[in-house]
């Protein structure tokens, strides 16, 4: 994670991966994403565990600035189905970027979240969003999850079979297959004995081991392409 980042592109002609040089600074950046206006967002994980580390670039990645919303650093960020950023601040506030006003709208405030629940990360999963949180009122810091089907304006509780989450890094890899199943993968998590990849056909109500990937010991990213293959 820490150090220079490299980008490779698969060449169909040569059937091999070639390193490509982009006109963009990618040092020490993970969780890269872009909104519909072309702003780039990324997390810098190597600035010390006590700092929040989301950055934004308005010049296609040539320069980066620390992202602040209402003066507060951002602890989690995702892009919603409309192509706008959704950001977590103060481990309890959820904010939606409004392109019409070029500003942020607060859509969830602390009083709407249970008192000892802290929000950490936000992920896009198909047309939906997932909030990853911890109930610190529980003796073992119980993970808590919310999802939104309307771009982040309203949230409902859901479930993921995770016994712990990473407070510092966004560690879930999320996607939706052509059958509209939610799929998550990450070898860091404990799924109670099931494999690295699990899927839900009902937006987190139930989860099953995904047998398509049972032969993999570890997956760091999962993408389905147009022909249905991964």
PDB file of C-alpha atoms in Angstrom:
ATOM      1  CA  UNK A   1       0.000   0.000   0.000  1.00  0.00           C
ATOM      2  CA  UNK A   2       2.673   2.500   0.970  1.00  0.00           C
ATOM      3  CA  UNK A   3       5.052   3.670  -1.749  1.00  0.00           C
ATOM      4  CA  UNK A   4       4.846   4.241  -5.475  1.00  0.00           C
ATOM      5  CA  UNK A   5       1.773   2.935  -7.288  1.00  0.00           C
ATOM      6  CA  UNK A   6       1.929   1.279 -10.696  1.00  0.00           C
ATOM      7  CA  UNK A   7      -0.751   0.829 -13.352  1.00  0.00           C
ATOM      8  CA  UNK A   8      -0.925  -2.062 -15.805  1.00  0.00           C
ATOM      9  CA  UNK A   9      -3.165  -2.589 -18.826  1.00  0.00           C
ATOM     10  CA  UNK A  10      -4.009  -5.908 -20.475  1.00  0.00           C
ATOM     11  CA  UNK A  11      -3.058  -5.904 -24.163  1.00  0.00           C
ATOM     12  CA  UNK A  12      -5.418  -8.199 -26.148  1.00  0.00           C
ATOM     13  CA  UNK A  13      -2.927  -8.148 -29.033  1.00  0.00           C
ATOM     14  CA  UNK A  14      -0.034  -9.519 -27.004  1.00  0.00           C
ATOM     15  CA  UNK A  15      -2.175 -11.290 -24.367  1.00  0.00           C
ATOM     16  CA  UNK A  16      -0.035  -9.882 -21.594  1.00  0.00           C
ATOM     17  CA  UNK A  17      -0.006  -7.052 -19.063  1.00  0.00           C
ATOM     18  CA  UNK A  18       1.967  -3.897 -19.843  1.00  0.00           C
ATOM     19  CA  UNK A  19       2.824  -1.121 -17.429  1.00  0.00           C
ATOM     20  CA  UNK A  20       1.396   2.229 -18.533  1.00  0.00           C
ATOM     21  CA  UNK A  21       2.418   5.709 -17.435  1.00  0.00           C
ATOM     22  CA  UNK A  22      -0.462   8.032 -16.583  1.00  0.00           C
ATOM     23  CA  UNK A  23      -0.326  11.779 -16.167  1.00  0.00           C
ATOM     24  CA  UNK A  24      -1.502  11.433 -12.594  1.00  0.00           C
ATOM     25  CA  UNK A  25       0.057  11.257  -9.141  1.00  0.00           C
ATOM     26  CA  UNK A  26      -0.836   7.964  -7.485  1.00  0.00           C
ATOM     27  CA  UNK A  27       1.755   7.724  -4.733  1.00  0.00           C
ATOM     28  CA  UNK A  28       0.341   6.155  -1.588  1.00  0.00           C
ATOM     29  CA  UNK A  29      -3.266   6.234  -2.792  1.00  0.00           C
ATOM     30  CA  UNK A  30      -5.917   3.544  -2.500  1.00  0.00           C
ATOM     31  CA  UNK A  31      -9.713   3.481  -2.900  1.00  0.00           C
ATOM     32  CA  UNK A  32      -9.542   5.651  -6.036  1.00  0.00           C
ATOM     33  CA  UNK A  33     -12.866   6.777  -7.503  1.00  0.00           C
ATOM     34  CA  UNK A  34     -14.289   9.552  -9.665  1.00  0.00           C
ATOM     35  CA  UNK A  35     -17.575  11.444  -9.542  1.00  0.00           C
ATOM     36  CA  UNK A  36     -19.599  12.373 -12.599  1.00  0.00           C
ATOM     37  CA  UNK A  37     -17.963  15.801 -12.780  1.00  0.00           C
ATOM     38  CA  UNK A  38     -14.533  14.199 -13.086  1.00  0.00           C
ATOM     39  CA  UNK A  39     -13.266  14.925  -9.581  1.00  0.00           C
ATOM     40  CA  UNK A  40     -10.976  12.213  -8.293  1.00  0.00           C
ATOM     41  CA  UNK A  41     -11.013  10.959  -4.718  1.00  0.00           C
ATOM     42  CA  UNK A  42      -8.501   8.726  -3.008  1.00  0.00           C
ATOM     43  CA  UNK A  43      -7.372   7.619   0.424  1.00  0.00           C
ATOM     44  CA  UNK A  44      -3.782   8.005   1.600  1.00  0.00           C
ATOM     45  CA  UNK A  45      -3.239   5.203   4.133  1.00  0.00           C
ATOM     46  CA  UNK A  46       0.351   6.009   5.059  1.00  0.00           C
ATOM     47  CA  UNK A  47      -0.081   9.298   6.913  1.00  0.00           C
ATOM     48  CA  UNK A  48      -0.398   7.727  10.344  1.00  0.00           C
ATOM     49  CA  UNK A  49      -3.278   5.804  11.859  1.00  0.00           C
ATOM     50  CA  UNK A  50      -4.608   8.749  13.825  1.00  0.00           C
ATOM     51  CA  UNK A  51      -5.405  10.888  10.764  1.00  0.00           C
ATOM     52  CA  UNK A  52      -8.208  10.660   8.262  1.00  0.00           C
ATOM     53  CA  UNK A  53      -6.720  10.559   4.851  1.00  0.00           C
ATOM     54  CA  UNK A  54      -9.187  11.200   2.018  1.00  0.00           C
ATOM     55  CA  UNK A  55      -8.011  13.554  -0.690  1.00  0.00           C
ATOM     56  CA  UNK A  56      -9.629  15.189  -3.714  1.00  0.00           C
ATOM     57  CA  UNK A  57      -8.202  16.274  -7.044  1.00  0.00           C
ATOM     58  CA  UNK A  58      -9.840  18.806  -9.342  1.00  0.00           C
ATOM     59  CA  UNK A  59      -7.201  18.580 -12.087  1.00  0.00           C
ATOM     60  CA  UNK A  60      -7.388  14.912 -13.080  1.00  0.00           C
ATOM     61  CA  UNK A  61      -4.946  13.748 -10.443  1.00  0.00           C
ATOM     62  CA  UNK A  62      -2.062  16.127 -11.034  1.00  0.00           C
ATOM     63  CA  UNK A  63      -2.439  17.675  -7.570  1.00  0.00           C
ATOM     64  CA  UNK A  64      -4.300  16.547  -4.461  1.00  0.00           C
ATOM     65  CA  UNK A  65      -5.732  18.310  -1.422  1.00  0.00           C
ATOM     66  CA  UNK A  66      -7.078  16.870   1.815  1.00  0.00           C
ATOM     67  CA  UNK A  67     -10.846  16.676   1.588  1.00  0.00           C
ATOM     68  CA  UNK A  68     -12.864  18.451   4.261  1.00  0.00           C
ATOM     69  CA  UNK A  69     -16.636  18.688   4.577  1.00  0.00           C
ATOM     70  CA  UNK A  70     -17.990  21.483   6.781  1.00  0.00           C
ATOM     71  CA  UNK A  71     -14.445  21.822   8.076  1.00  0.00           C
ATOM     72  CA  UNK A  72     -14.126  18.180   9.111  1.00  0.00           C
ATOM     73  CA  UNK A  73     -11.914  15.477   7.643  1.00  0.00           C
ATOM     74  CA  UNK A  74     -13.551  12.616   5.788  1.00  0.00           C
ATOM     75  CA  UNK A  75     -13.370   9.087   7.211  1.00  0.00           C
ATOM     76  CA  UNK A  76     -15.251   7.249   4.455  1.00  0.00           C
ATOM     77  CA  UNK A  77     -16.356   8.004   0.890  1.00  0.00           C
ATOM     78  CA  UNK A  78     -18.288   6.366  -1.946  1.00  0.00           C
ATOM     79  CA  UNK A  79     -19.869   7.395  -5.246  1.00  0.00           C
ATOM     80  CA  UNK A  80     -23.651   6.949  -5.465  1.00  0.00           C
ATOM     81  CA  UNK A  81     -25.713   5.808  -8.451  1.00  0.00           C
ATOM     82  CA  UNK A  82     -26.105   9.416  -9.622  1.00  0.00           C
ATOM     83  CA  UNK A  83     -22.339   9.806  -9.768  1.00  0.00           C
ATOM     84  CA  UNK A  84     -22.047  12.083  -6.726  1.00  0.00           C
ATOM     85  CA  UNK A  85     -19.835  11.619  -3.684  1.00  0.00           C
ATOM     86  CA  UNK A  86     -21.177  10.507  -0.301  1.00  0.00           C
ATOM     87  CA  UNK A  87     -18.819  11.281   2.606  1.00  0.00           C
ATOM     88  CA  UNK A  88     -18.682  10.348   6.290  1.00  0.00           C
ATOM     89  CA  UNK A  89     -17.458  12.889   8.842  1.00  0.00           C
ATOM     90  CA  UNK A  90     -17.085  12.726  12.625  1.00  0.00           C
ATOM     91  CA  UNK A  91     -17.916   8.980  12.475  1.00  0.00           C
ATOM     92  CA  UNK A  92     -21.617   9.910  12.597  1.00  0.00           C
ATOM     93  CA  UNK A  93     -22.487  12.421   9.857  1.00  0.00           C
ATOM     94  CA  UNK A  94     -23.277  11.429   6.248  1.00  0.00           C
ATOM     95  CA  UNK A  95     -22.992  14.144   3.615  1.00  0.00           C
ATOM     96  CA  UNK A  96     -23.989  14.169  -0.056  1.00  0.00           C
ATOM     97  CA  UNK A  97     -22.239  16.338  -2.636  1.00  0.00           C
ATOM     98  CA  UNK A  98     -24.712  18.613  -4.463  1.00  0.00           C
ATOM     99  CA  UNK A  99     -23.444  19.507  -7.953  1.00  0.00           C
ATOM    100  CA  UNK A 100     -26.107  22.197  -8.374  1.00  0.00           C
ATOM    101  CA  UNK A 101     -24.728  24.251  -5.493  1.00  0.00           C
ATOM    102  CA  UNK A 102     -21.150  22.924  -5.610  1.00  0.00           C
ATOM    103  CA  UNK A 103     -21.452  22.179  -1.891  1.00  0.00           C
ATOM    104  CA  UNK A 104     -22.342  19.405   0.542  1.00  0.00           C
ATOM    105  CA  UNK A 105     -25.733  18.571   2.030  1.00  0.00           C
ATOM    106  CA  UNK A 106     -25.905  16.857   5.421  1.00  0.00           C
ATOM    107  CA  UNK A 107     -28.307  13.925   5.071  1.00  0.00           C
ATOM    108  CA  UNK A 108     -27.711  11.996   8.295  1.00  0.00           C
ATOM    109  CA  UNK A 109     -26.832  13.619  11.591  1.00  0.00           C
ATOM    110  CA  UNK A 110     -25.629  12.005  14.773  1.00  0.00           C
ATOM    111  CA  UNK A 111     -29.038  11.936  16.456  1.00  0.00           C
ATOM    112  CA  UNK A 112     -30.331   9.552  13.771  1.00  0.00           C
ATOM    113  CA  UNK A 113     -27.633   6.984  14.563  1.00  0.00           C
ATOM    114  CA  UNK A 114     -27.726   4.994  17.804  1.00  0.00           C
ATOM    115  CA  UNK A 115     -25.623   6.846  20.413  1.00  0.00           C
ATOM    116  CA  UNK A 116     -22.655   4.479  20.542  1.00  0.00           C
ATOM    117  CA  UNK A 117     -22.598   3.513  16.853  1.00  0.00           C
ATOM    118  CA  UNK A 118     -19.685   4.989  14.895  1.00  0.00           C
ATOM    119  CA  UNK A 119     -19.637   5.088  11.095  1.00  0.00           C
ATOM    120  CA  UNK A 120     -16.346   4.215   9.435  1.00  0.00           C
ATOM    121  CA  UNK A 121     -16.576   3.372   5.735  1.00  0.00           C
ATOM    122  CA  UNK A 122     -18.968   3.728   2.821  1.00  0.00           C
ATOM    123  CA  UNK A 123     -19.074   1.489  -0.256  1.00  0.00           C
ATOM    124  CA  UNK A 124     -21.002   1.496  -3.517  1.00  0.00           C
ATOM    125  CA  UNK A 125     -22.435  -1.883  -4.482  1.00  0.00           C
ATOM    126  CA  UNK A 126     -24.237  -1.726  -7.812  1.00  0.00           C
ATOM    127  CA  UNK A 127     -26.924   0.949  -7.505  1.00  0.00           C
ATOM    128  CA  UNK A 128     -26.835   0.812  -3.715  1.00  0.00           C
ATOM    129  CA  UNK A 129     -24.580   2.049  -0.909  1.00  0.00           C
ATOM    130  CA  UNK A 130     -23.393   0.336   2.269  1.00  0.00           C
ATOM    131  CA  UNK A 131     -22.320   2.020   5.498  1.00  0.00           C
ATOM    132  CA  UNK A 132     -19.931   0.084   7.709  1.00  0.00           C
ATOM    133  CA  UNK A 133     -20.114   0.880  11.417  1.00  0.00           C
ATOM    134  CA  UNK A 134     -19.299  -0.407  14.890  1.00  0.00           C
ATOM    135  CA  UNK A 135     -21.569  -0.444  17.910  1.00  0.00           C
ATOM    136  CA  UNK A 136     -19.094   0.478  20.633  1.00  0.00           C
ATOM    137  CA  UNK A 137     -21.768  -0.093  23.244  1.00  0.00           C
ATOM    138  CA  UNK A 138     -21.269  -3.803  22.675  1.00  0.00           C
ATOM    139  CA  UNK A 139     -18.456  -5.453  24.608  1.00  0.00           C
ATOM    140  CA  UNK A 140     -16.844  -6.810  21.430  1.00  0.00           C
ATOM    141  CA  UNK A 141     -17.420  -3.759  19.195  1.00  0.00           C
ATOM    142  CA  UNK A 142     -20.204  -5.372  17.179  1.00  0.00           C
ATOM    143  CA  UNK A 143     -20.224  -4.503  13.421  1.00  0.00           C
ATOM    144  CA  UNK A 144     -23.362  -2.709  12.218  1.00  0.00           C
ATOM    145  CA  UNK A 145     -24.372  -2.111   8.597  1.00  0.00           C
ATOM    146  CA  UNK A 146     -26.801   0.178   6.774  1.00  0.00           C
ATOM    147  CA  UNK A 147     -27.734   0.359   3.101  1.00  0.00           C
ATOM    148  CA  UNK A 148     -29.295   2.972   0.848  1.00  0.00           C
ATOM    149  CA  UNK A 149     -31.138   2.367  -2.413  1.00  0.00           C
ATOM    150  CA  UNK A 150     -31.739   6.056  -3.219  1.00  0.00           C
ATOM    151  CA  UNK A 151     -28.248   7.467  -3.524  1.00  0.00           C
ATOM    152  CA  UNK A 152     -27.658   7.937   0.192  1.00  0.00           C
ATOM    153  CA  UNK A 153     -30.675  10.015   1.186  1.00  0.00           C
ATOM    154  CA  UNK A 154     -32.346   7.310   3.251  1.00  0.00           C
ATOM    155  CA  UNK A 155     -30.833   4.324   5.032  1.00  0.00           C
ATOM    156  CA  UNK A 156     -32.011   0.974   6.391  1.00  0.00           C
ATOM    157  CA  UNK A 157     -30.213  -1.548   8.545  1.00  0.00           C
ATOM    158  CA  UNK A 158     -28.930  -4.657   6.827  1.00  0.00           C
ATOM    159  CA  UNK A 159     -26.581  -7.480   7.758  1.00  0.00           C
ATOM    160  CA  UNK A 160     -23.182  -8.719   6.667  1.00  0.00           C
ATOM    161  CA  UNK A 161     -21.753 -11.890   8.241  1.00  0.00           C
ATOM    162  CA  UNK A 162     -18.634 -10.162   9.516  1.00  0.00           C
ATOM    163  CA  UNK A 163     -17.301 -10.531  13.027  1.00  0.00           C
ATOM    164  CA  UNK A 164     -15.015  -7.489  12.788  1.00  0.00           C
ATOM    165  CA  UNK A 165     -14.197  -4.551  10.523  1.00  0.00           C
ATOM    166  CA  UNK A 166     -11.076  -2.524   9.869  1.00  0.00           C
ATOM    167  CA  UNK A 167     -11.549   0.894  11.475  1.00  0.00           C
ATOM    168  CA  UNK A 168      -8.711   2.469   9.531  1.00  0.00           C
ATOM    169  CA  UNK A 169      -8.942   1.161   5.971  1.00  0.00           C
ATOM    170  CA  UNK A 170     -11.849   0.480   3.582  1.00  0.00           C
ATOM    171  CA  UNK A 171     -11.321  -3.248   3.200  1.00  0.00           C
ATOM    172  CA  UNK A 172     -14.442  -4.706   1.586  1.00  0.00           C
ATOM    173  CA  UNK A 173     -14.422  -5.323  -2.172  1.00  0.00           C
ATOM    174  CA  UNK A 174     -17.972  -4.991  -3.492  1.00  0.00           C
ATOM    175  CA  UNK A 175     -19.672  -5.719  -6.783  1.00  0.00           C
ATOM    176  CA  UNK A 176     -23.013  -6.832  -8.201  1.00  0.00           C
ATOM    177  CA  UNK A 177     -23.225  -9.666 -10.732  1.00  0.00           C
ATOM    178  CA  UNK A 178     -25.551  -9.856 -13.730  1.00  0.00           C
ATOM    179  CA  UNK A 179     -28.209 -11.523 -11.576  1.00  0.00           C
ATOM    180  CA  UNK A 180     -28.153  -8.473  -9.272  1.00  0.00           C
ATOM    181  CA  UNK A 181     -26.619 -10.386  -6.379  1.00  0.00           C
ATOM    182  CA  UNK A 182     -24.548  -8.385  -3.930  1.00  0.00           C
ATOM    183  CA  UNK A 183     -21.036  -9.843  -3.792  1.00  0.00           C
ATOM    184  CA  UNK A 184     -18.403  -8.973  -1.222  1.00  0.00           C
ATOM    185  CA  UNK A 185     -14.901 -10.318  -0.829  1.00  0.00           C
ATOM    186  CA  UNK A 186     -11.982  -9.762   1.470  1.00  0.00           C
ATOM    187  CA  UNK A 187      -9.668 -12.296   3.021  1.00  0.00           C
ATOM    188  CA  UNK A 188      -9.146 -10.045   6.045  1.00  0.00           C
ATOM    189  CA  UNK A 189     -12.609 -10.767   7.396  1.00  0.00           C
ATOM    190  CA  UNK A 190     -13.916 -13.759   9.277  1.00  0.00           C
ATOM    191  CA  UNK A 191     -17.061 -15.110   7.627  1.00  0.00           C
ATOM    192  CA  UNK A 192     -17.546 -17.838  10.198  1.00  0.00           C
ATOM    193  CA  UNK A 193     -15.875 -20.582   8.185  1.00  0.00           C
ATOM    194  CA  UNK A 194     -17.119 -19.740   4.677  1.00  0.00           C
ATOM    195  CA  UNK A 195     -14.906 -18.713   1.781  1.00  0.00           C
ATOM    196  CA  UNK A 196     -13.385 -15.386   0.866  1.00  0.00           C
ATOM    197  CA  UNK A 197     -16.357 -14.520  -1.421  1.00  0.00           C
ATOM    198  CA  UNK A 198     -19.997 -14.452  -0.364  1.00  0.00           C
ATOM    199  CA  UNK A 199     -23.152 -13.226  -2.069  1.00  0.00           C
ATOM    200  CA  UNK A 200     -26.612 -12.012  -1.109  1.00  0.00           C
ATOM    201  CA  UNK A 201     -29.650 -12.204  -3.421  1.00  0.00           C
ATOM    202  CA  UNK A 202     -31.748  -9.970  -1.134  1.00  0.00           C
ATOM    203  CA  UNK A 203     -29.643  -6.913  -0.265  1.00  0.00           C
ATOM    204  CA  UNK A 204     -28.004  -8.379   2.786  1.00  0.00           C
ATOM    205  CA  UNK A 205     -30.910 -10.229   4.378  1.00  0.00           C
ATOM    206  CA  UNK A 206     -29.256 -13.595   3.729  1.00  0.00           C
ATOM    207  CA  UNK A 207     -25.749 -14.591   2.643  1.00  0.00           C
ATOM    208  CA  UNK A 208     -24.280 -17.671   0.996  1.00  0.00           C
ATOM    209  CA  UNK A 209     -20.825 -18.852   0.043  1.00  0.00           C
ATOM    210  CA  UNK A 210     -20.158 -18.135  -3.643  1.00  0.00           C
ATOM    211  CA  UNK A 211     -19.055 -21.475  -5.112  1.00  0.00           C
ATOM    212  CA  UNK A 212     -17.798 -19.795  -8.278  1.00  0.00           C
ATOM    213  CA  UNK A 213     -14.708 -18.725  -6.349  1.00  0.00           C
ATOM    214  CA  UNK A 214     -14.224 -21.641  -3.972  1.00  0.00           C
ATOM    215  CA  UNK A 215     -10.854 -22.567  -5.477  1.00  0.00           C
ATOM    216  CA  UNK A 216      -9.307 -19.178  -4.681  1.00  0.00           C
ATOM    217  CA  UNK A 217      -7.414 -18.818  -1.441  1.00  0.00           C
ATOM    218  CA  UNK A 218      -7.517 -15.020  -1.568  1.00  0.00           C
ATOM    219  CA  UNK A 219      -9.052 -12.295  -3.748  1.00  0.00           C
ATOM    220  CA  UNK A 220      -8.189  -8.613  -3.553  1.00  0.00           C
ATOM    221  CA  UNK A 221     -10.610  -7.366  -6.240  1.00  0.00           C
ATOM    222  CA  UNK A 222     -13.476  -8.817  -8.232  1.00  0.00           C
ATOM    223  CA  UNK A 223     -15.054  -7.390 -11.412  1.00  0.00           C
ATOM    224  CA  UNK A 224     -17.587  -8.949 -13.787  1.00  0.00           C
ATOM    225  CA  UNK A 225     -17.107  -8.059 -17.447  1.00  0.00           C
ATOM    226  CA  UNK A 226     -19.747  -7.803 -20.173  1.00  0.00           C
ATOM    227  CA  UNK A 227     -19.618 -11.440 -21.247  1.00  0.00           C
ATOM    228  CA  UNK A 228     -20.500 -12.522 -17.723  1.00  0.00           C
ATOM    229  CA  UNK A 229     -17.042 -13.726 -16.785  1.00  0.00           C
ATOM    230  CA  UNK A 230     -15.074 -12.378 -13.804  1.00  0.00           C
TER     231      UNK A 230
END
